[in-house]
Every structure is written in C-alpha cells, then in structure tokens.
Coordinates of C-alpha atoms in Angstrom, one line a residue:
Chain L
M1 CA 8.4 59.8 -91.6
A2 CA 10.7 60.2 -88.7
T3 CA 8.8 59.4 -85.6
V4 CA 9.2 60.5 -82.0
Q5 CA 8.3 58.3 -79.1
V6 CA 5.3 59.8 -77.3
S7 CA 4.2 58.6 -73.9
E8 CA 0.6 57.7 -73.1
A9 CA 0.3 60.8 -70.8
E10 CA 1.5 63.1 -73.6
K11 CA -0.9 61.5 -76.0
V12 CA -3.8 62.1 -73.7
Y13 CA -2.7 65.7 -73.2
I14 CA -2.5 66.4 -76.9
L15 CA -5.8 64.7 -77.5
H16 CA -7.6 66.8 -74.9
G17 CA -6.0 69.9 -76.2
V18 CA -7.0 69.3 -79.8
R19 CA -10.6 68.6 -78.6
D20 CA -10.7 72.1 -77.2
D21 CA -9.1 73.6 -80.3
L22 CA -5.8 74.3 -78.5
R23 CA -2.6 72.7 -79.6
V24 CA 0.6 72.3 -77.7
D25 CA 2.2 75.3 -79.3
G26 CA -0.9 77.5 -78.9
R27 CA -2.2 77.2 -82.5
G28 CA -5.8 76.4 -83.5
C29 CA -6.6 73.3 -85.4
E30 CA -6.5 75.0 -88.7
D31 CA -3.4 77.2 -88.3
Y32 CA -0.1 76.7 -90.0
R33 CA 3.2 77.2 -88.4
H34 CA 5.4 80.1 -89.3
M35 CA 6.4 79.7 -93.0
E36 CA 9.4 81.3 -94.7
I37 CA 9.8 81.1 -98.5
E38 CA 12.7 82.3 -100.5
T39 CA 13.2 81.8 -104.2
D40 CA 16.2 82.0 -106.5
M41 CA 18.6 80.6 -104.1
V42 CA 20.6 78.3 -106.4
S43 CA 22.0 80.0 -109.4
N44 CA 22.7 76.9 -111.5
T45 CA 19.0 75.9 -111.6
D46 CA 16.4 77.4 -113.8
G47 CA 14.2 78.0 -110.8
S48 CA 14.6 77.2 -107.1
A49 CA 12.9 77.8 -103.8
K50 CA 13.5 77.1 -100.2
V51 CA 10.6 76.7 -97.7
T52 CA 10.9 76.5 -93.9
L53 CA 7.8 75.5 -92.1
G54 CA 8.5 75.3 -88.4
H55 CA 11.6 73.1 -88.4
T56 CA 10.8 71.4 -91.7
D57 CA 13.3 72.6 -94.4
V58 CA 12.8 71.8 -98.0
L59 CA 14.8 73.0 -101.0
V60 CA 13.4 72.5 -104.5
G61 CA 15.4 73.0 -107.7
V62 CA 13.9 73.0 -111.2
K63 CA 16.0 72.3 -114.2
A64 CA 14.6 72.4 -117.7
E65 CA 16.2 70.2 -120.3
M66 CA 15.2 69.4 -123.9
G67 CA 14.1 65.9 -124.6
K68 CA 11.9 63.7 -126.6
P69 CA 8.2 63.6 -125.6
R70 CA 6.5 60.4 -124.7
P71 CA 5.4 58.5 -127.8
M72 CA 1.7 58.3 -126.9
V73 CA 1.3 62.0 -126.2
P74 CA 3.4 63.8 -128.8
D75 CA 2.7 67.4 -127.8
E76 CA 2.9 67.4 -124.1
V77 CA 5.9 67.5 -121.8
H78 CA 6.4 65.3 -118.8
C79 CA 7.6 66.2 -115.3
C80 CA 9.9 64.0 -113.3
F81 CA 9.9 64.2 -109.6
A82 CA 13.0 63.1 -107.7
W83 CA 13.8 63.2 -104.0
K84 CA 16.7 63.0 -101.8
F85 CA 17.2 62.9 -98.1
E86 CA 20.1 64.0 -96.0
G87 CA 21.2 61.0 -94.1
R88 CA 20.4 57.3 -94.6
G89 CA 17.1 55.6 -95.1
G90 CA 13.8 57.0 -96.1
D91 CA 13.5 55.1 -99.4
E92 CA 9.9 54.2 -98.9
L93 CA 9.0 57.6 -97.7
G94 CA 10.7 59.1 -100.8
M95 CA 8.8 56.9 -103.1
E96 CA 5.5 57.7 -101.4
L97 CA 6.4 61.4 -101.8
S98 CA 7.3 61.2 -105.4
N99 CA 4.4 59.0 -106.4
T100 CA 1.9 61.3 -104.6
L101 CA 3.4 64.4 -106.2
Y102 CA 3.3 62.8 -109.6
K103 CA -0.4 62.1 -109.1
V104 CA -1.1 65.6 -107.9
F105 CA 0.5 67.1 -110.9
N106 CA -0.6 64.5 -113.4
N107 CA -3.8 66.1 -114.5
R108 CA -4.1 68.3 -117.5
Y109 CA -4.5 71.6 -115.9
S110 CA -2.0 72.0 -113.1
V111 CA 0.9 73.0 -115.3
D112 CA 0.2 74.0 -118.8
L113 CA 2.2 71.2 -120.4
K114 CA 1.3 72.2 -124.0
S115 CA 3.2 75.5 -123.6
L116 CA 6.4 73.6 -123.0
C117 CA 6.3 71.9 -126.3
I118 CA 9.1 72.9 -128.7
S119 CA 8.2 70.9 -131.7
P120 CA 5.5 68.2 -131.6
G121 CA 6.9 64.7 -131.7
D122 CA 10.5 65.8 -131.7
H123 CA 11.4 68.1 -128.9
C124 CA 9.9 69.2 -125.7
W125 CA 11.0 70.6 -122.4
V126 CA 11.5 68.1 -119.6
L127 CA 11.2 69.7 -116.2
Y128 CA 13.2 68.0 -113.6
V129 CA 11.9 69.0 -110.2
D130 CA 14.3 67.8 -107.5
V131 CA 13.3 68.0 -103.9
L132 CA 15.9 68.0 -101.2
L133 CA 14.7 67.5 -97.7
L134 CA 17.0 69.2 -95.3
Q135 CA 15.1 68.8 -92.1
C136 CA 12.0 66.9 -91.2
D137 CA 9.6 68.1 -88.5
G138 CA 6.3 66.8 -89.8
N139 CA 4.1 67.9 -92.6
L140 CA 6.4 67.2 -95.5
F141 CA 3.8 67.3 -98.2
D142 CA 2.6 70.8 -97.5
A143 CA 6.1 72.3 -97.4
I144 CA 7.1 70.5 -100.5
S145 CA 4.1 71.5 -102.5
V146 CA 4.5 75.2 -101.5
A147 CA 8.2 75.0 -102.4
I148 CA 7.4 73.4 -105.8
K149 CA 4.9 76.1 -106.6
A150 CA 7.4 78.8 -105.6
A151 CA 10.1 77.1 -107.6
L152 CA 7.9 76.8 -110.7
F153 CA 6.9 80.4 -110.4
N154 CA 10.6 81.3 -110.3
T155 CA 11.5 79.1 -113.2
K156 CA 12.9 80.9 -116.3
I157 CA 13.0 78.7 -119.3
P158 CA 15.1 80.0 -122.1
K159 CA 13.3 80.6 -125.4
V160 CA 14.4 78.4 -128.2
H161 CA 13.8 78.9 -131.8
I162 CA 13.6 76.0 -134.3
S163 CA 14.8 76.8 -137.8
E164 CA 14.9 74.5 -140.8
D165 CA 18.1 74.4 -142.7
E166 CA 18.6 73.5 -146.3
E167 CA 18.6 69.7 -146.1
G168 CA 15.4 69.8 -144.0
G169 CA 17.0 69.1 -140.7
K170 CA 16.0 71.1 -137.7
E171 CA 18.3 73.4 -136.0
I172 CA 17.7 74.6 -132.4
E173 CA 18.9 78.1 -131.5
L174 CA 19.0 79.5 -128.1
S175 CA 18.5 83.2 -127.8
D176 CA 21.7 85.1 -126.8
D177 CA 20.1 87.3 -124.2
P178 CA 20.1 85.4 -120.9
Y179 CA 17.1 87.3 -119.7
D180 CA 14.9 86.4 -122.7
C181 CA 13.0 83.6 -121.2
M182 CA 9.6 82.1 -120.8
R183 CA 7.8 81.9 -117.4
L184 CA 5.4 79.3 -116.4
N185 CA 1.8 80.0 -115.4
V186 CA 1.5 78.6 -111.9
E187 CA -2.0 79.8 -111.2
N188 CA -3.4 76.3 -111.3
V189 CA -0.6 74.6 -109.5
P190 CA -2.3 72.9 -106.5
C191 CA -1.1 73.1 -102.9
I192 CA -1.2 70.1 -100.6
V193 CA -2.9 70.1 -97.2
T194 CA -2.3 67.3 -94.8
L195 CA -5.0 66.7 -92.2
C196 CA -4.3 64.4 -89.3
K197 CA -7.0 62.8 -87.4
V198 CA -6.3 63.3 -83.7
G199 CA -9.0 62.0 -81.5
H200 CA -12.3 63.1 -82.9
R201 CA -11.0 66.3 -84.6
H202 CA -8.5 66.8 -87.3
V203 CA -5.5 69.2 -87.4
V204 CA -3.7 71.0 -90.2
D205 CA 0.1 71.0 -90.2
A206 CA 0.7 68.4 -87.5
T207 CA 4.0 68.3 -85.7
L208 CA 5.7 65.0 -85.2
Q209 CA 4.2 64.6 -81.7
E210 CA 0.7 65.1 -83.1
K211 CA 1.4 62.7 -85.9
A212 CA 2.4 60.1 -83.3
C213 CA -1.1 60.4 -81.7
S214 CA -3.0 60.1 -84.9
V215 CA -3.9 56.8 -86.6
A216 CA -4.7 58.2 -90.1
S217 CA -4.2 61.3 -92.2
L218 CA -5.7 62.6 -95.3
I219 CA -3.6 64.3 -97.9
I220 CA -5.7 66.6 -100.1
S221 CA -4.4 68.8 -102.9
V222 CA -6.4 71.9 -103.7
T223 CA -6.1 74.5 -106.5
H224 CA -6.8 78.2 -106.1
K225 CA -10.3 77.7 -107.4
G226 CA -11.1 75.1 -104.8
T227 CA -11.0 72.0 -107.1
V228 CA -9.5 69.0 -105.5
T229 CA -6.9 67.2 -107.6
C230 CA -5.8 64.4 -105.4
V231 CA -7.0 62.9 -102.2
R232 CA -5.1 60.1 -100.5
K233 CA -5.5 58.5 -97.1
V234 CA -2.2 57.5 -95.4
G235 CA -1.5 55.7 -92.2
G236 CA -2.5 52.4 -90.8
G237 CA -5.9 53.3 -89.3
S238 CA -9.3 53.6 -90.8
L239 CA -11.6 56.6 -91.0
D240 CA -15.3 57.1 -90.8
P241 CA -16.9 58.3 -94.0
E242 CA -18.3 61.4 -92.2
S243 CA -14.8 62.3 -90.9
I244 CA -13.5 62.1 -94.4
F245 CA -16.1 64.4 -95.7
E246 CA -15.4 66.9 -92.9
M247 CA -11.7 66.7 -93.5
T248 CA -12.1 67.2 -97.2
E249 CA -14.2 70.3 -96.5
T250 CA -11.6 71.7 -94.1
G251 CA -8.8 70.8 -96.4
K252 CA -10.4 72.6 -99.3
R253 CA -11.1 75.7 -97.2
V254 CA -7.6 75.9 -95.8
G255 CA -5.9 75.1 -99.2
K256 CA -7.9 77.6 -101.0
A257 CA -6.9 80.3 -98.5
L258 CA -3.3 79.4 -98.9
H259 CA -3.0 80.3 -102.5
A260 CA -3.8 84.0 -102.6
P261 CA -1.3 85.1 -99.9
L262 CA 1.4 82.8 -101.5
M263 CA 1.0 84.3 -105.0
E264 CA 1.0 87.8 -103.5
L265 CA 4.2 87.1 -101.6
L266 CA 5.9 85.6 -104.7
Q267 CA 5.0 88.5 -106.8
E268 CA 6.2 90.9 -104.2
E269 CA 9.5 89.1 -104.0
E270 CA 9.8 89.2 -107.7
S271 CA 9.1 92.9 -108.0
L272 CA 11.9 93.7 -105.5
G273 CA 14.3 92.4 -108.2
K274 CA 17.9 93.5 -107.5
K275 CA 17.1 95.3 -104.4
R276 CA 16.1 92.1 -102.6
Q277 CA 18.3 91.1 -99.7
K278 CA 19.1 87.4 -100.1
V279 CA 19.0 85.6 -96.8
G280 CA 20.1 82.2 -98.1
F281 CA 20.9 79.2 -95.9
L282 CA 22.4 81.0 -93.0
G283 CA 19.4 83.1 -92.1
Chain M
M1 CA 15.9 51.3 -114.0
P2 CA 17.9 48.4 -112.5
T3 CA 18.9 45.9 -115.1
D4 CA 17.5 42.4 -114.9
T5 CA 20.3 39.9 -114.8
K6 CA 18.2 36.9 -114.0
R7 CA 16.4 36.6 -117.2
V8 CA 17.3 36.4 -120.9
R9 CA 16.4 39.7 -122.2
G10 CA 15.1 40.6 -125.6
P11 CA 16.4 43.6 -127.6
E12 CA 17.0 46.8 -125.8
V13 CA 14.4 49.0 -127.4
S14 CA 11.1 47.7 -128.8
Q15 CA 7.8 49.3 -129.3
S16 CA 4.3 48.1 -129.2
P17 CA 2.5 48.1 -132.6
S18 CA -0.5 49.9 -131.1
L19 CA 1.6 53.1 -131.2
F20 CA 1.3 53.2 -134.9
L21 CA -2.4 52.6 -134.9
C22 CA -4.4 55.1 -136.9
K23 CA -5.9 57.7 -134.4
N24 CA -9.2 57.8 -136.1
A25 CA -9.8 54.2 -135.7
V26 CA -9.4 54.4 -131.9
K27 CA -11.4 57.4 -130.9
K28 CA -15.1 57.0 -131.1
S29 CA -17.1 59.8 -129.6
T30 CA -20.0 58.7 -127.6
A31 CA -22.6 61.0 -126.3
A32 CA -23.0 61.3 -122.6
N33 CA -26.3 59.4 -122.5
D34 CA -25.0 56.3 -124.2
A35 CA -24.7 53.1 -122.3
R36 CA -21.2 51.9 -121.7
V37 CA -19.4 49.5 -124.0
D38 CA -20.2 46.4 -121.9
G39 CA -23.9 47.3 -121.5
R40 CA -23.8 48.8 -118.0
Q41 CA -25.4 52.1 -117.2
R42 CA -23.7 55.4 -116.5
G43 CA -24.7 57.2 -113.3
Q44 CA -25.8 54.0 -111.6
V45 CA -24.2 51.7 -109.2
D46 CA -23.7 49.0 -111.7
V47 CA -20.6 47.0 -110.7
R48 CA -19.3 44.3 -112.9
S49 CA -20.3 40.8 -111.9
V50 CA -17.6 39.1 -110.0
F51 CA -16.4 35.5 -110.0
V52 CA -14.4 34.6 -106.8
R53 CA -12.9 31.4 -105.7
C54 CA -10.7 30.8 -102.6
G55 CA -8.2 28.1 -101.9
L56 CA -6.7 27.6 -105.4
I57 CA -3.0 27.5 -104.4
S58 CA -2.2 24.5 -102.2
Q59 CA 1.2 25.8 -101.3
A60 CA 0.0 29.0 -99.8
K61 CA -1.7 29.3 -96.5
G62 CA -4.6 31.2 -98.2
S63 CA -5.3 32.2 -101.7
A64 CA -8.0 33.8 -103.7
Y65 CA -8.8 34.5 -107.4
I66 CA -11.1 37.2 -108.5
E67 CA -12.4 38.0 -112.0
A68 CA -14.4 41.1 -112.7
G69 CA -15.2 41.5 -116.3
N70 CA -11.8 41.1 -117.9
T71 CA -9.8 42.0 -114.8
K72 CA -8.2 38.9 -113.3
L73 CA -6.2 38.9 -110.1
I74 CA -4.8 36.2 -107.9
C75 CA -3.6 36.6 -104.4
C76 CA -1.6 34.4 -102.0
V77 CA -1.1 34.8 -98.3
Y78 CA 1.8 33.3 -96.4
G79 CA 2.1 33.5 -92.7
P80 CA 2.2 34.2 -89.9
R81 CA 5.9 33.7 -90.1
E82 CA 8.7 34.7 -87.9
T83 CA 9.7 38.2 -88.7
E84 CA 13.2 38.9 -90.2
R85 CA 13.9 42.2 -88.5
K86 CA 13.8 42.3 -84.8
D87 CA 12.5 45.9 -84.3
E88 CA 11.0 46.9 -81.1
T89 CA 7.6 47.5 -82.7
D90 CA 7.4 43.9 -83.8
M91 CA 7.4 42.7 -80.2
K92 CA 3.9 44.0 -79.7
S93 CA 2.1 43.5 -82.9
G94 CA 2.6 41.7 -86.2
R95 CA 3.6 43.2 -89.5
L96 CA 1.7 43.0 -92.8
I97 CA 3.8 43.0 -96.0
T98 CA 2.1 43.5 -99.3
D99 CA 3.4 43.1 -102.7
M100 CA 1.5 43.9 -105.9
R101 CA 2.8 43.0 -109.3
F102 CA 1.6 43.1 -112.8
A103 CA 2.4 40.2 -115.1
P104 CA 4.2 41.5 -118.1
F105 CA 1.4 40.4 -120.4
S106 CA -1.4 42.0 -118.3
C107 CA -1.5 45.4 -119.9
R108 CA -1.8 46.6 -123.5
E109 CA 1.9 47.3 -123.5
R110 CA 4.4 44.8 -122.2
G111 CA 5.6 45.6 -118.7
S112 CA 8.8 44.4 -117.1
W113 CA 9.3 41.8 -114.4
I114 CA 11.0 44.3 -112.2
Q115 CA 8.7 46.3 -110.0
G116 CA 8.2 49.8 -111.2
S117 CA 7.4 52.8 -109.0
D118 CA 3.7 52.7 -109.6
E119 CA 3.6 49.0 -108.6
K120 CA 5.4 50.0 -105.4
D121 CA 2.9 52.7 -104.9
L122 CA 0.0 50.3 -105.4
S123 CA 1.6 47.9 -102.9
L124 CA 1.7 50.7 -100.4
M125 CA -1.9 51.7 -101.0
L126 CA -2.9 48.0 -100.6
L127 CA -1.0 47.8 -97.3
E128 CA -2.7 50.9 -96.0
S129 CA -6.1 49.6 -97.0
L130 CA -5.7 46.2 -95.5
R131 CA -4.0 47.1 -92.2
P132 CA -7.0 48.4 -90.4
G133 CA -8.9 45.2 -91.1
V134 CA -6.4 42.7 -89.7
C135 CA -6.0 42.0 -86.0
L136 CA -2.2 42.4 -86.0
Q137 CA -1.9 42.5 -82.3
K138 CA -2.8 38.9 -82.1
Y139 CA 0.4 38.0 -84.0
P140 CA 3.3 39.6 -82.2
R141 CA 6.7 39.0 -83.6
S142 CA 5.3 37.7 -86.9
Q143 CA 4.8 38.9 -90.4
I144 CA 2.1 38.1 -92.8
E145 CA 2.9 38.3 -96.5
V146 CA 0.3 39.2 -99.1
N147 CA 1.3 38.8 -102.7
V148 CA -1.1 40.0 -105.4
M149 CA -0.5 39.3 -109.1
V150 CA -2.5 41.0 -111.8
L151 CA -3.0 38.6 -114.6
E152 CA -5.1 40.9 -116.8
N153 CA -5.6 44.6 -116.2
D154 CA -9.0 45.8 -117.4
G155 CA -9.5 48.6 -115.0
A156 CA -10.2 49.1 -111.2
V157 CA -7.1 47.0 -110.4
L158 CA -6.4 48.4 -106.9
A159 CA -10.1 48.0 -105.8
H160 CA -10.2 44.3 -106.9
A161 CA -6.8 43.7 -105.4
V162 CA -8.0 44.9 -102.0
T163 CA -11.0 42.6 -102.2
C164 CA -9.0 39.6 -103.4
A165 CA -6.3 40.2 -100.7
S166 CA -8.8 40.3 -97.9
M167 CA -10.5 37.1 -99.1
A168 CA -7.1 35.4 -99.2
L169 CA -6.4 36.6 -95.7
A170 CA -9.7 35.2 -94.5
D171 CA -9.0 32.0 -96.4
A172 CA -5.7 31.7 -94.6
G173 CA -7.4 31.9 -91.3
I174 CA -5.8 35.3 -90.3
E175 CA -8.0 37.0 -87.7
M176 CA -9.7 40.1 -89.1
Y177 CA -12.1 42.7 -87.9
D178 CA -14.0 42.7 -91.1
L179 CA -13.5 42.1 -94.8
V180 CA -12.0 45.0 -96.7
L181 CA -13.8 45.6 -100.0
G182 CA -12.6 47.9 -102.8
C183 CA -14.5 49.9 -105.3
S184 CA -13.4 52.2 -108.0
I185 CA -15.2 55.0 -109.8
R186 CA -14.5 57.3 -112.7
Q187 CA -16.1 60.7 -112.8
E188 CA -16.6 62.3 -116.2
G189 CA -18.3 65.6 -116.1
A190 CA -21.8 65.1 -114.7
T191 CA -22.0 61.3 -114.8
Y192 CA -19.9 58.7 -113.1
L193 CA -18.8 55.2 -114.3
I194 CA -18.5 52.8 -111.4
D195 CA -16.0 50.0 -111.7
P196 CA -14.5 51.3 -114.9
T197 CA -12.7 49.2 -117.5
L198 CA -9.3 50.2 -118.7
L199 CA -10.5 52.1 -121.7
E200 CA -13.0 54.0 -119.5
E201 CA -10.3 54.8 -117.0
N202 CA -7.8 56.2 -119.4
G203 CA -9.9 57.7 -122.1
Y204 CA -12.0 60.8 -121.5
N205 CA -15.0 61.8 -123.3
L206 CA -14.6 65.4 -124.5
A207 CA -18.2 65.6 -125.5
S208 CA -19.6 65.0 -122.0
G209 CA -19.4 68.4 -120.4
S210 CA -16.7 70.9 -119.3
R211 CA -13.3 70.4 -117.9
E212 CA -14.7 70.2 -114.4
N213 CA -15.0 67.0 -112.6
L214 CA -12.8 64.6 -114.4
G215 CA -11.1 62.1 -112.3
S216 CA -11.0 58.6 -110.7
L217 CA -11.4 57.5 -107.1
T218 CA -10.7 54.2 -105.4
V219 CA -12.2 53.4 -102.0
A220 CA -11.4 50.5 -99.6
F221 CA -14.3 50.0 -97.2
L222 CA -15.0 47.8 -94.1
P223 CA -18.8 47.2 -94.5
S224 CA -19.9 46.0 -91.1
L225 CA -17.8 48.6 -89.2
N226 CA -18.6 51.4 -91.7
Q227 CA -15.0 52.6 -91.9
I228 CA -13.0 53.7 -94.9
S229 CA -9.6 52.2 -94.8
G230 CA -8.2 53.4 -98.1
L231 CA -9.0 56.4 -100.3
Q232 CA -7.2 57.6 -103.3
S233 CA -8.3 60.0 -105.9
D234 CA -6.9 61.5 -109.1
G235 CA -7.8 64.2 -111.5
E236 CA -9.8 67.4 -110.9
M237 CA -13.0 67.2 -109.0
G238 CA -15.2 69.5 -107.0
E239 CA -15.6 68.7 -103.3
D240 CA -19.3 67.8 -103.6
T241 CA -18.6 65.5 -106.5
L242 CA -15.9 63.9 -104.4
T243 CA -18.2 63.4 -101.5
G244 CA -20.9 62.0 -103.8
D245 CA -18.5 59.6 -105.4
V246 CA -17.2 58.3 -102.1
R247 CA -20.8 57.5 -101.1
T248 CA -21.4 55.8 -104.4
C249 CA -18.3 53.7 -103.9
I250 CA -19.6 52.7 -100.5
E251 CA -22.8 51.5 -102.1
G252 CA -20.8 49.5 -104.7
C253 CA -19.0 47.8 -101.8
F254 CA -22.2 46.9 -100.2
K255 CA -23.3 45.3 -103.4
L256 CA -20.2 43.2 -103.5
Y257 CA -20.4 42.1 -99.9
P258 CA -22.9 39.2 -100.2
V259 CA -21.1 37.6 -103.1
I260 CA -17.8 37.6 -101.2
Q261 CA -19.4 36.2 -98.1
Q262 CA -21.0 33.4 -100.0
A263 CA -17.7 32.5 -101.7
L264 CA -15.9 32.4 -98.4
S265 CA -18.5 30.2 -96.7
K266 CA -18.3 27.8 -99.7
A267 CA -14.5 27.7 -99.3
V268 CA -14.8 27.0 -95.6
R269 CA -17.3 24.2 -96.2
R270 CA -15.1 22.7 -98.8
K271 CA -12.1 22.7 -96.5
A272 CA -13.9 21.4 -93.4
P273 CA -17.1 19.8 -94.5
P274 CA -19.8 19.8 -91.7
S275 CA -20.1 16.5 -89.9
E276 CA -22.9 14.2 -91.1
S277 CA -24.3 13.3 -87.7

C-alpha cells in the first residue's frame, strides 16, 4: 500500500487520540469516512460501480462471457478477479488483493454460482470482475468489496436459450430484447472490513497515517447475516489472541451494519431509473 | 500464464486420469461420529505425529525437513546476505524474503514449475507469519532468504511450512524472539478436524449438519510470547466458532512445541558436541 512518512511525534499524537476514541479527522474508532457509490457508469460493461471512500477511488466493471466450466465442477461457474493500478508498481499489492478477494468469494454461498450455469459441462457464464484503483488513500479492501457488491447488483446478464438442432448440436440464442436479462442475487455477497491495530485499540477504515502507526491489521469479510467468510491478518507485526477476538467481534458488528443501508441505497438508485442524474467521474 | 522456456515441455493440453474416475467410487458418506480415516478423533486436539530433522542440506546456512502424516516439506535458509536493493528502510533493519513452491508431483494433479498465484499468496502469508518472530533489526542492510519446497501435499501445508521455516531459521543461527509454529483446522458443522489431510480439507461431509460453519483456518503462533503472527480463514463460519477454532489451533501449537524444541536441541548438539571435560 502506498505509505506516508509519519514522524514519531505524529505517531504519538495519533496513538493517544485513538486511545480516547478520537481520531485525527474527528471520527470515532468504528466510523467510516464519507462514502459515495454510483452504479452503471460504464455502458460497455454488464455491470459497473464506482465507490469513493474519503480519497480512495475504486471503479469496478463486471463483464459476463460464456465459457467452459472447470472440469472438476461441471455445473458451477467461476469468477476471475483482476486488478490494475494507475501508475507503476503495486504488483505485490495487486496480487494480495486479488488472492484475498478470491478467497472471500470462493465459498459456495456468496454468489449463487449454480444460477449462472447455461448447460452443465458445456457452457457457463464466466464473470470477469475487473477492479481499477484510481486513487489510494488507505482502506482499499473495504472500498473494493463495496464496489464489487454494487457492481454485481447492477449486473445484467442476458438470457440465453439453448436449443438442439437436427444433428444434435447445441445452438445458443440470445434474446432480442436488450432489457431481457437476469439479475444476480447479491444478498449473500460479503463486505470486507479492515481493522488496524493502533496502540491498544483498533480502528475501522484507517487512513494512510493511521496505517503507518499500526503494526498489524485484520481483514475480515462478513455477510449480512453476520457469518464470517474470510479472516486474514496482514502486516509485519503479531497480535495477541485476545485482540484478535475483540477485533473479530467489532468487525462482525460493523460489517453486519454496513449491509442493510447499502442494499437500501442500491435499490433506491435502481428505482430512480431514467430520472437518475448521473454524476460520473467529474462530480 | 508465462511460458516456460527453460524446460522441455510436454504436450500443450493434458488431463489427469482422476477426472474420469467414477464419482460413486470416490464419495463415501461418513457419519459425523465416525473416526477420521487415519484413526484420529474428530473434535479433539489430535495433531498428526511429526518427524522433524534439521541440518540436512549442507550448502544452506540452515535447513529443516518436516513430515506430518503424508505431508512432506523441506526448507532452506540462506543469509544474512547483502541486500540487492538499497532502499532507505534496509538501512535500519534487515529484510526477510520467503518463497514457497510446490513440486510438480506434490499434488494429485501435476502442477507446473512456474509459481502460480496461490503459491505467491502462500509465500506472502509465510512472510507475514515469520516476520514478527525474527529479530530483523539485528541485521541491518541484509536480507535473509527462506525457501520452502513442498514435496508432498497432504493437507495443512501452510501451517507445516511455517513450523519448518522457523526451525530452519533457528538452525541457521538467525536470532529470533521465539519459534513460530503453525496449526491448521477444518470446521465441518459442529465438529472440527485439526491438522486435516488433503481429502479432509477439500471434501465436505454433507451429512454432518447444516450449511453453517464450514471452513478452514490456519494459525501461526509464537508460544512463549503468546502472540498470533499469522491468521487466515476460509469458508463460512460464525464468530464464536472462529474464536473457538483459534483457541484450538493454539492448543495444537502447544502440543507441537516440545517436539520441535527437542529436534532443535539435537541438531545443535550434533553440530557442536558438548566438550568432554
């Protein structure tokens, strides 16, 4: 992650503030920064979303293509995560991001993979989720997971119809109506919460300065029901088992509380339909 | 995937015969109360017996070999060496570089020699687990290389890699705060399987309970300092189950600790036998 240099005096200042539940920008330890979400920004994708969290900017595009399923699991589809940064470098970070995202979404229940099967063993939908990081100001995982959830909610997969012709070969027909499409059920898609250990307490949604003061963070992905799908410790320091338990509890609480307002917001945006004013990249 | 120009490659596309195996022959439903295939118990801290030996590879500064059930790993440590990149951060403390690879014949399906993305991810997890244990500030401007090679993958690979790597580091004489031990657990419904084999890791038992609580967890632990240096979990688990599993893994690490200590002291005695007088 891009790091800023923080002096010892600043570190002490941040540490003391966090100890009293007061961060540099006035938030509490469990508060997120101002988040803006907009979907359907890029017309060539099947679904897209842009999330701005403080100064972190993430754009996610989802494209659905037809492909062959993996040989071992003939009736499920697979998701591929790819990342790109603006500017040089960041290969390791990108790999960490895509591997963690893959683990988060790898279980059976996040995305209903069986609904994306076209014909078992032959064709299935392959969802390419491409994440473009426009600006990094700490807390990438959270912003990316919210953007992925919004983009998947926005994804419209065209309905295909398989018909057998006379020789027994399969013909794939796409319906003529561009609005005749299938939506994904994103109820169970988890959101990621990153908790940084600063001093003796932990903070949610750390800025780059706070991250420079912490030795270790815990990434926890939570579904709307409160089940934890992936936990990962990052950073070069070690954590006490008791801190990990506390952080897991906080992460679960914060993550669970994130889902309901997000779904409401997405559904509200969807219901506005044509009347919605698109802000785009210049807003 | 980058192409491998250094080796003579076989045909472009080939498949393992196990794909064509009859599904009925593979799936055997076992009830939740059954013992595990290798005789261990479910729901108890029953780690596989471990065979460890240090100092195998004479060319490396330190090395270790670990065998747990059928999982076999070997680790070499080179260093401290002068670091290649002169970053400002290297002036104050050393750098740890980890590399974890699977031999192509280690898993059921043949892997490739080129490092895939999950191997890179495992290397990163290994680095994060080992770093808190090593006194890197005693080696400024240096780098320590840790290379782990998995010879046979029968489950709990990351956990045993962490243990093996920290033994190799100790064998190399690198100063450490404490040994880092790893333990892996697989949660299936209401019971857990500690130190799972590959079949247990990948398969899931539909008979045992609902869709809740199905996942795996790997913990890297420093026993005498009581600190967790690495944690990774997968699958869907409730928070209490997660907490319980972390505690169980810590217990598993404590069970391993005396064996590792014994192996290390044997290795030290072999290298520098105590004087007779």
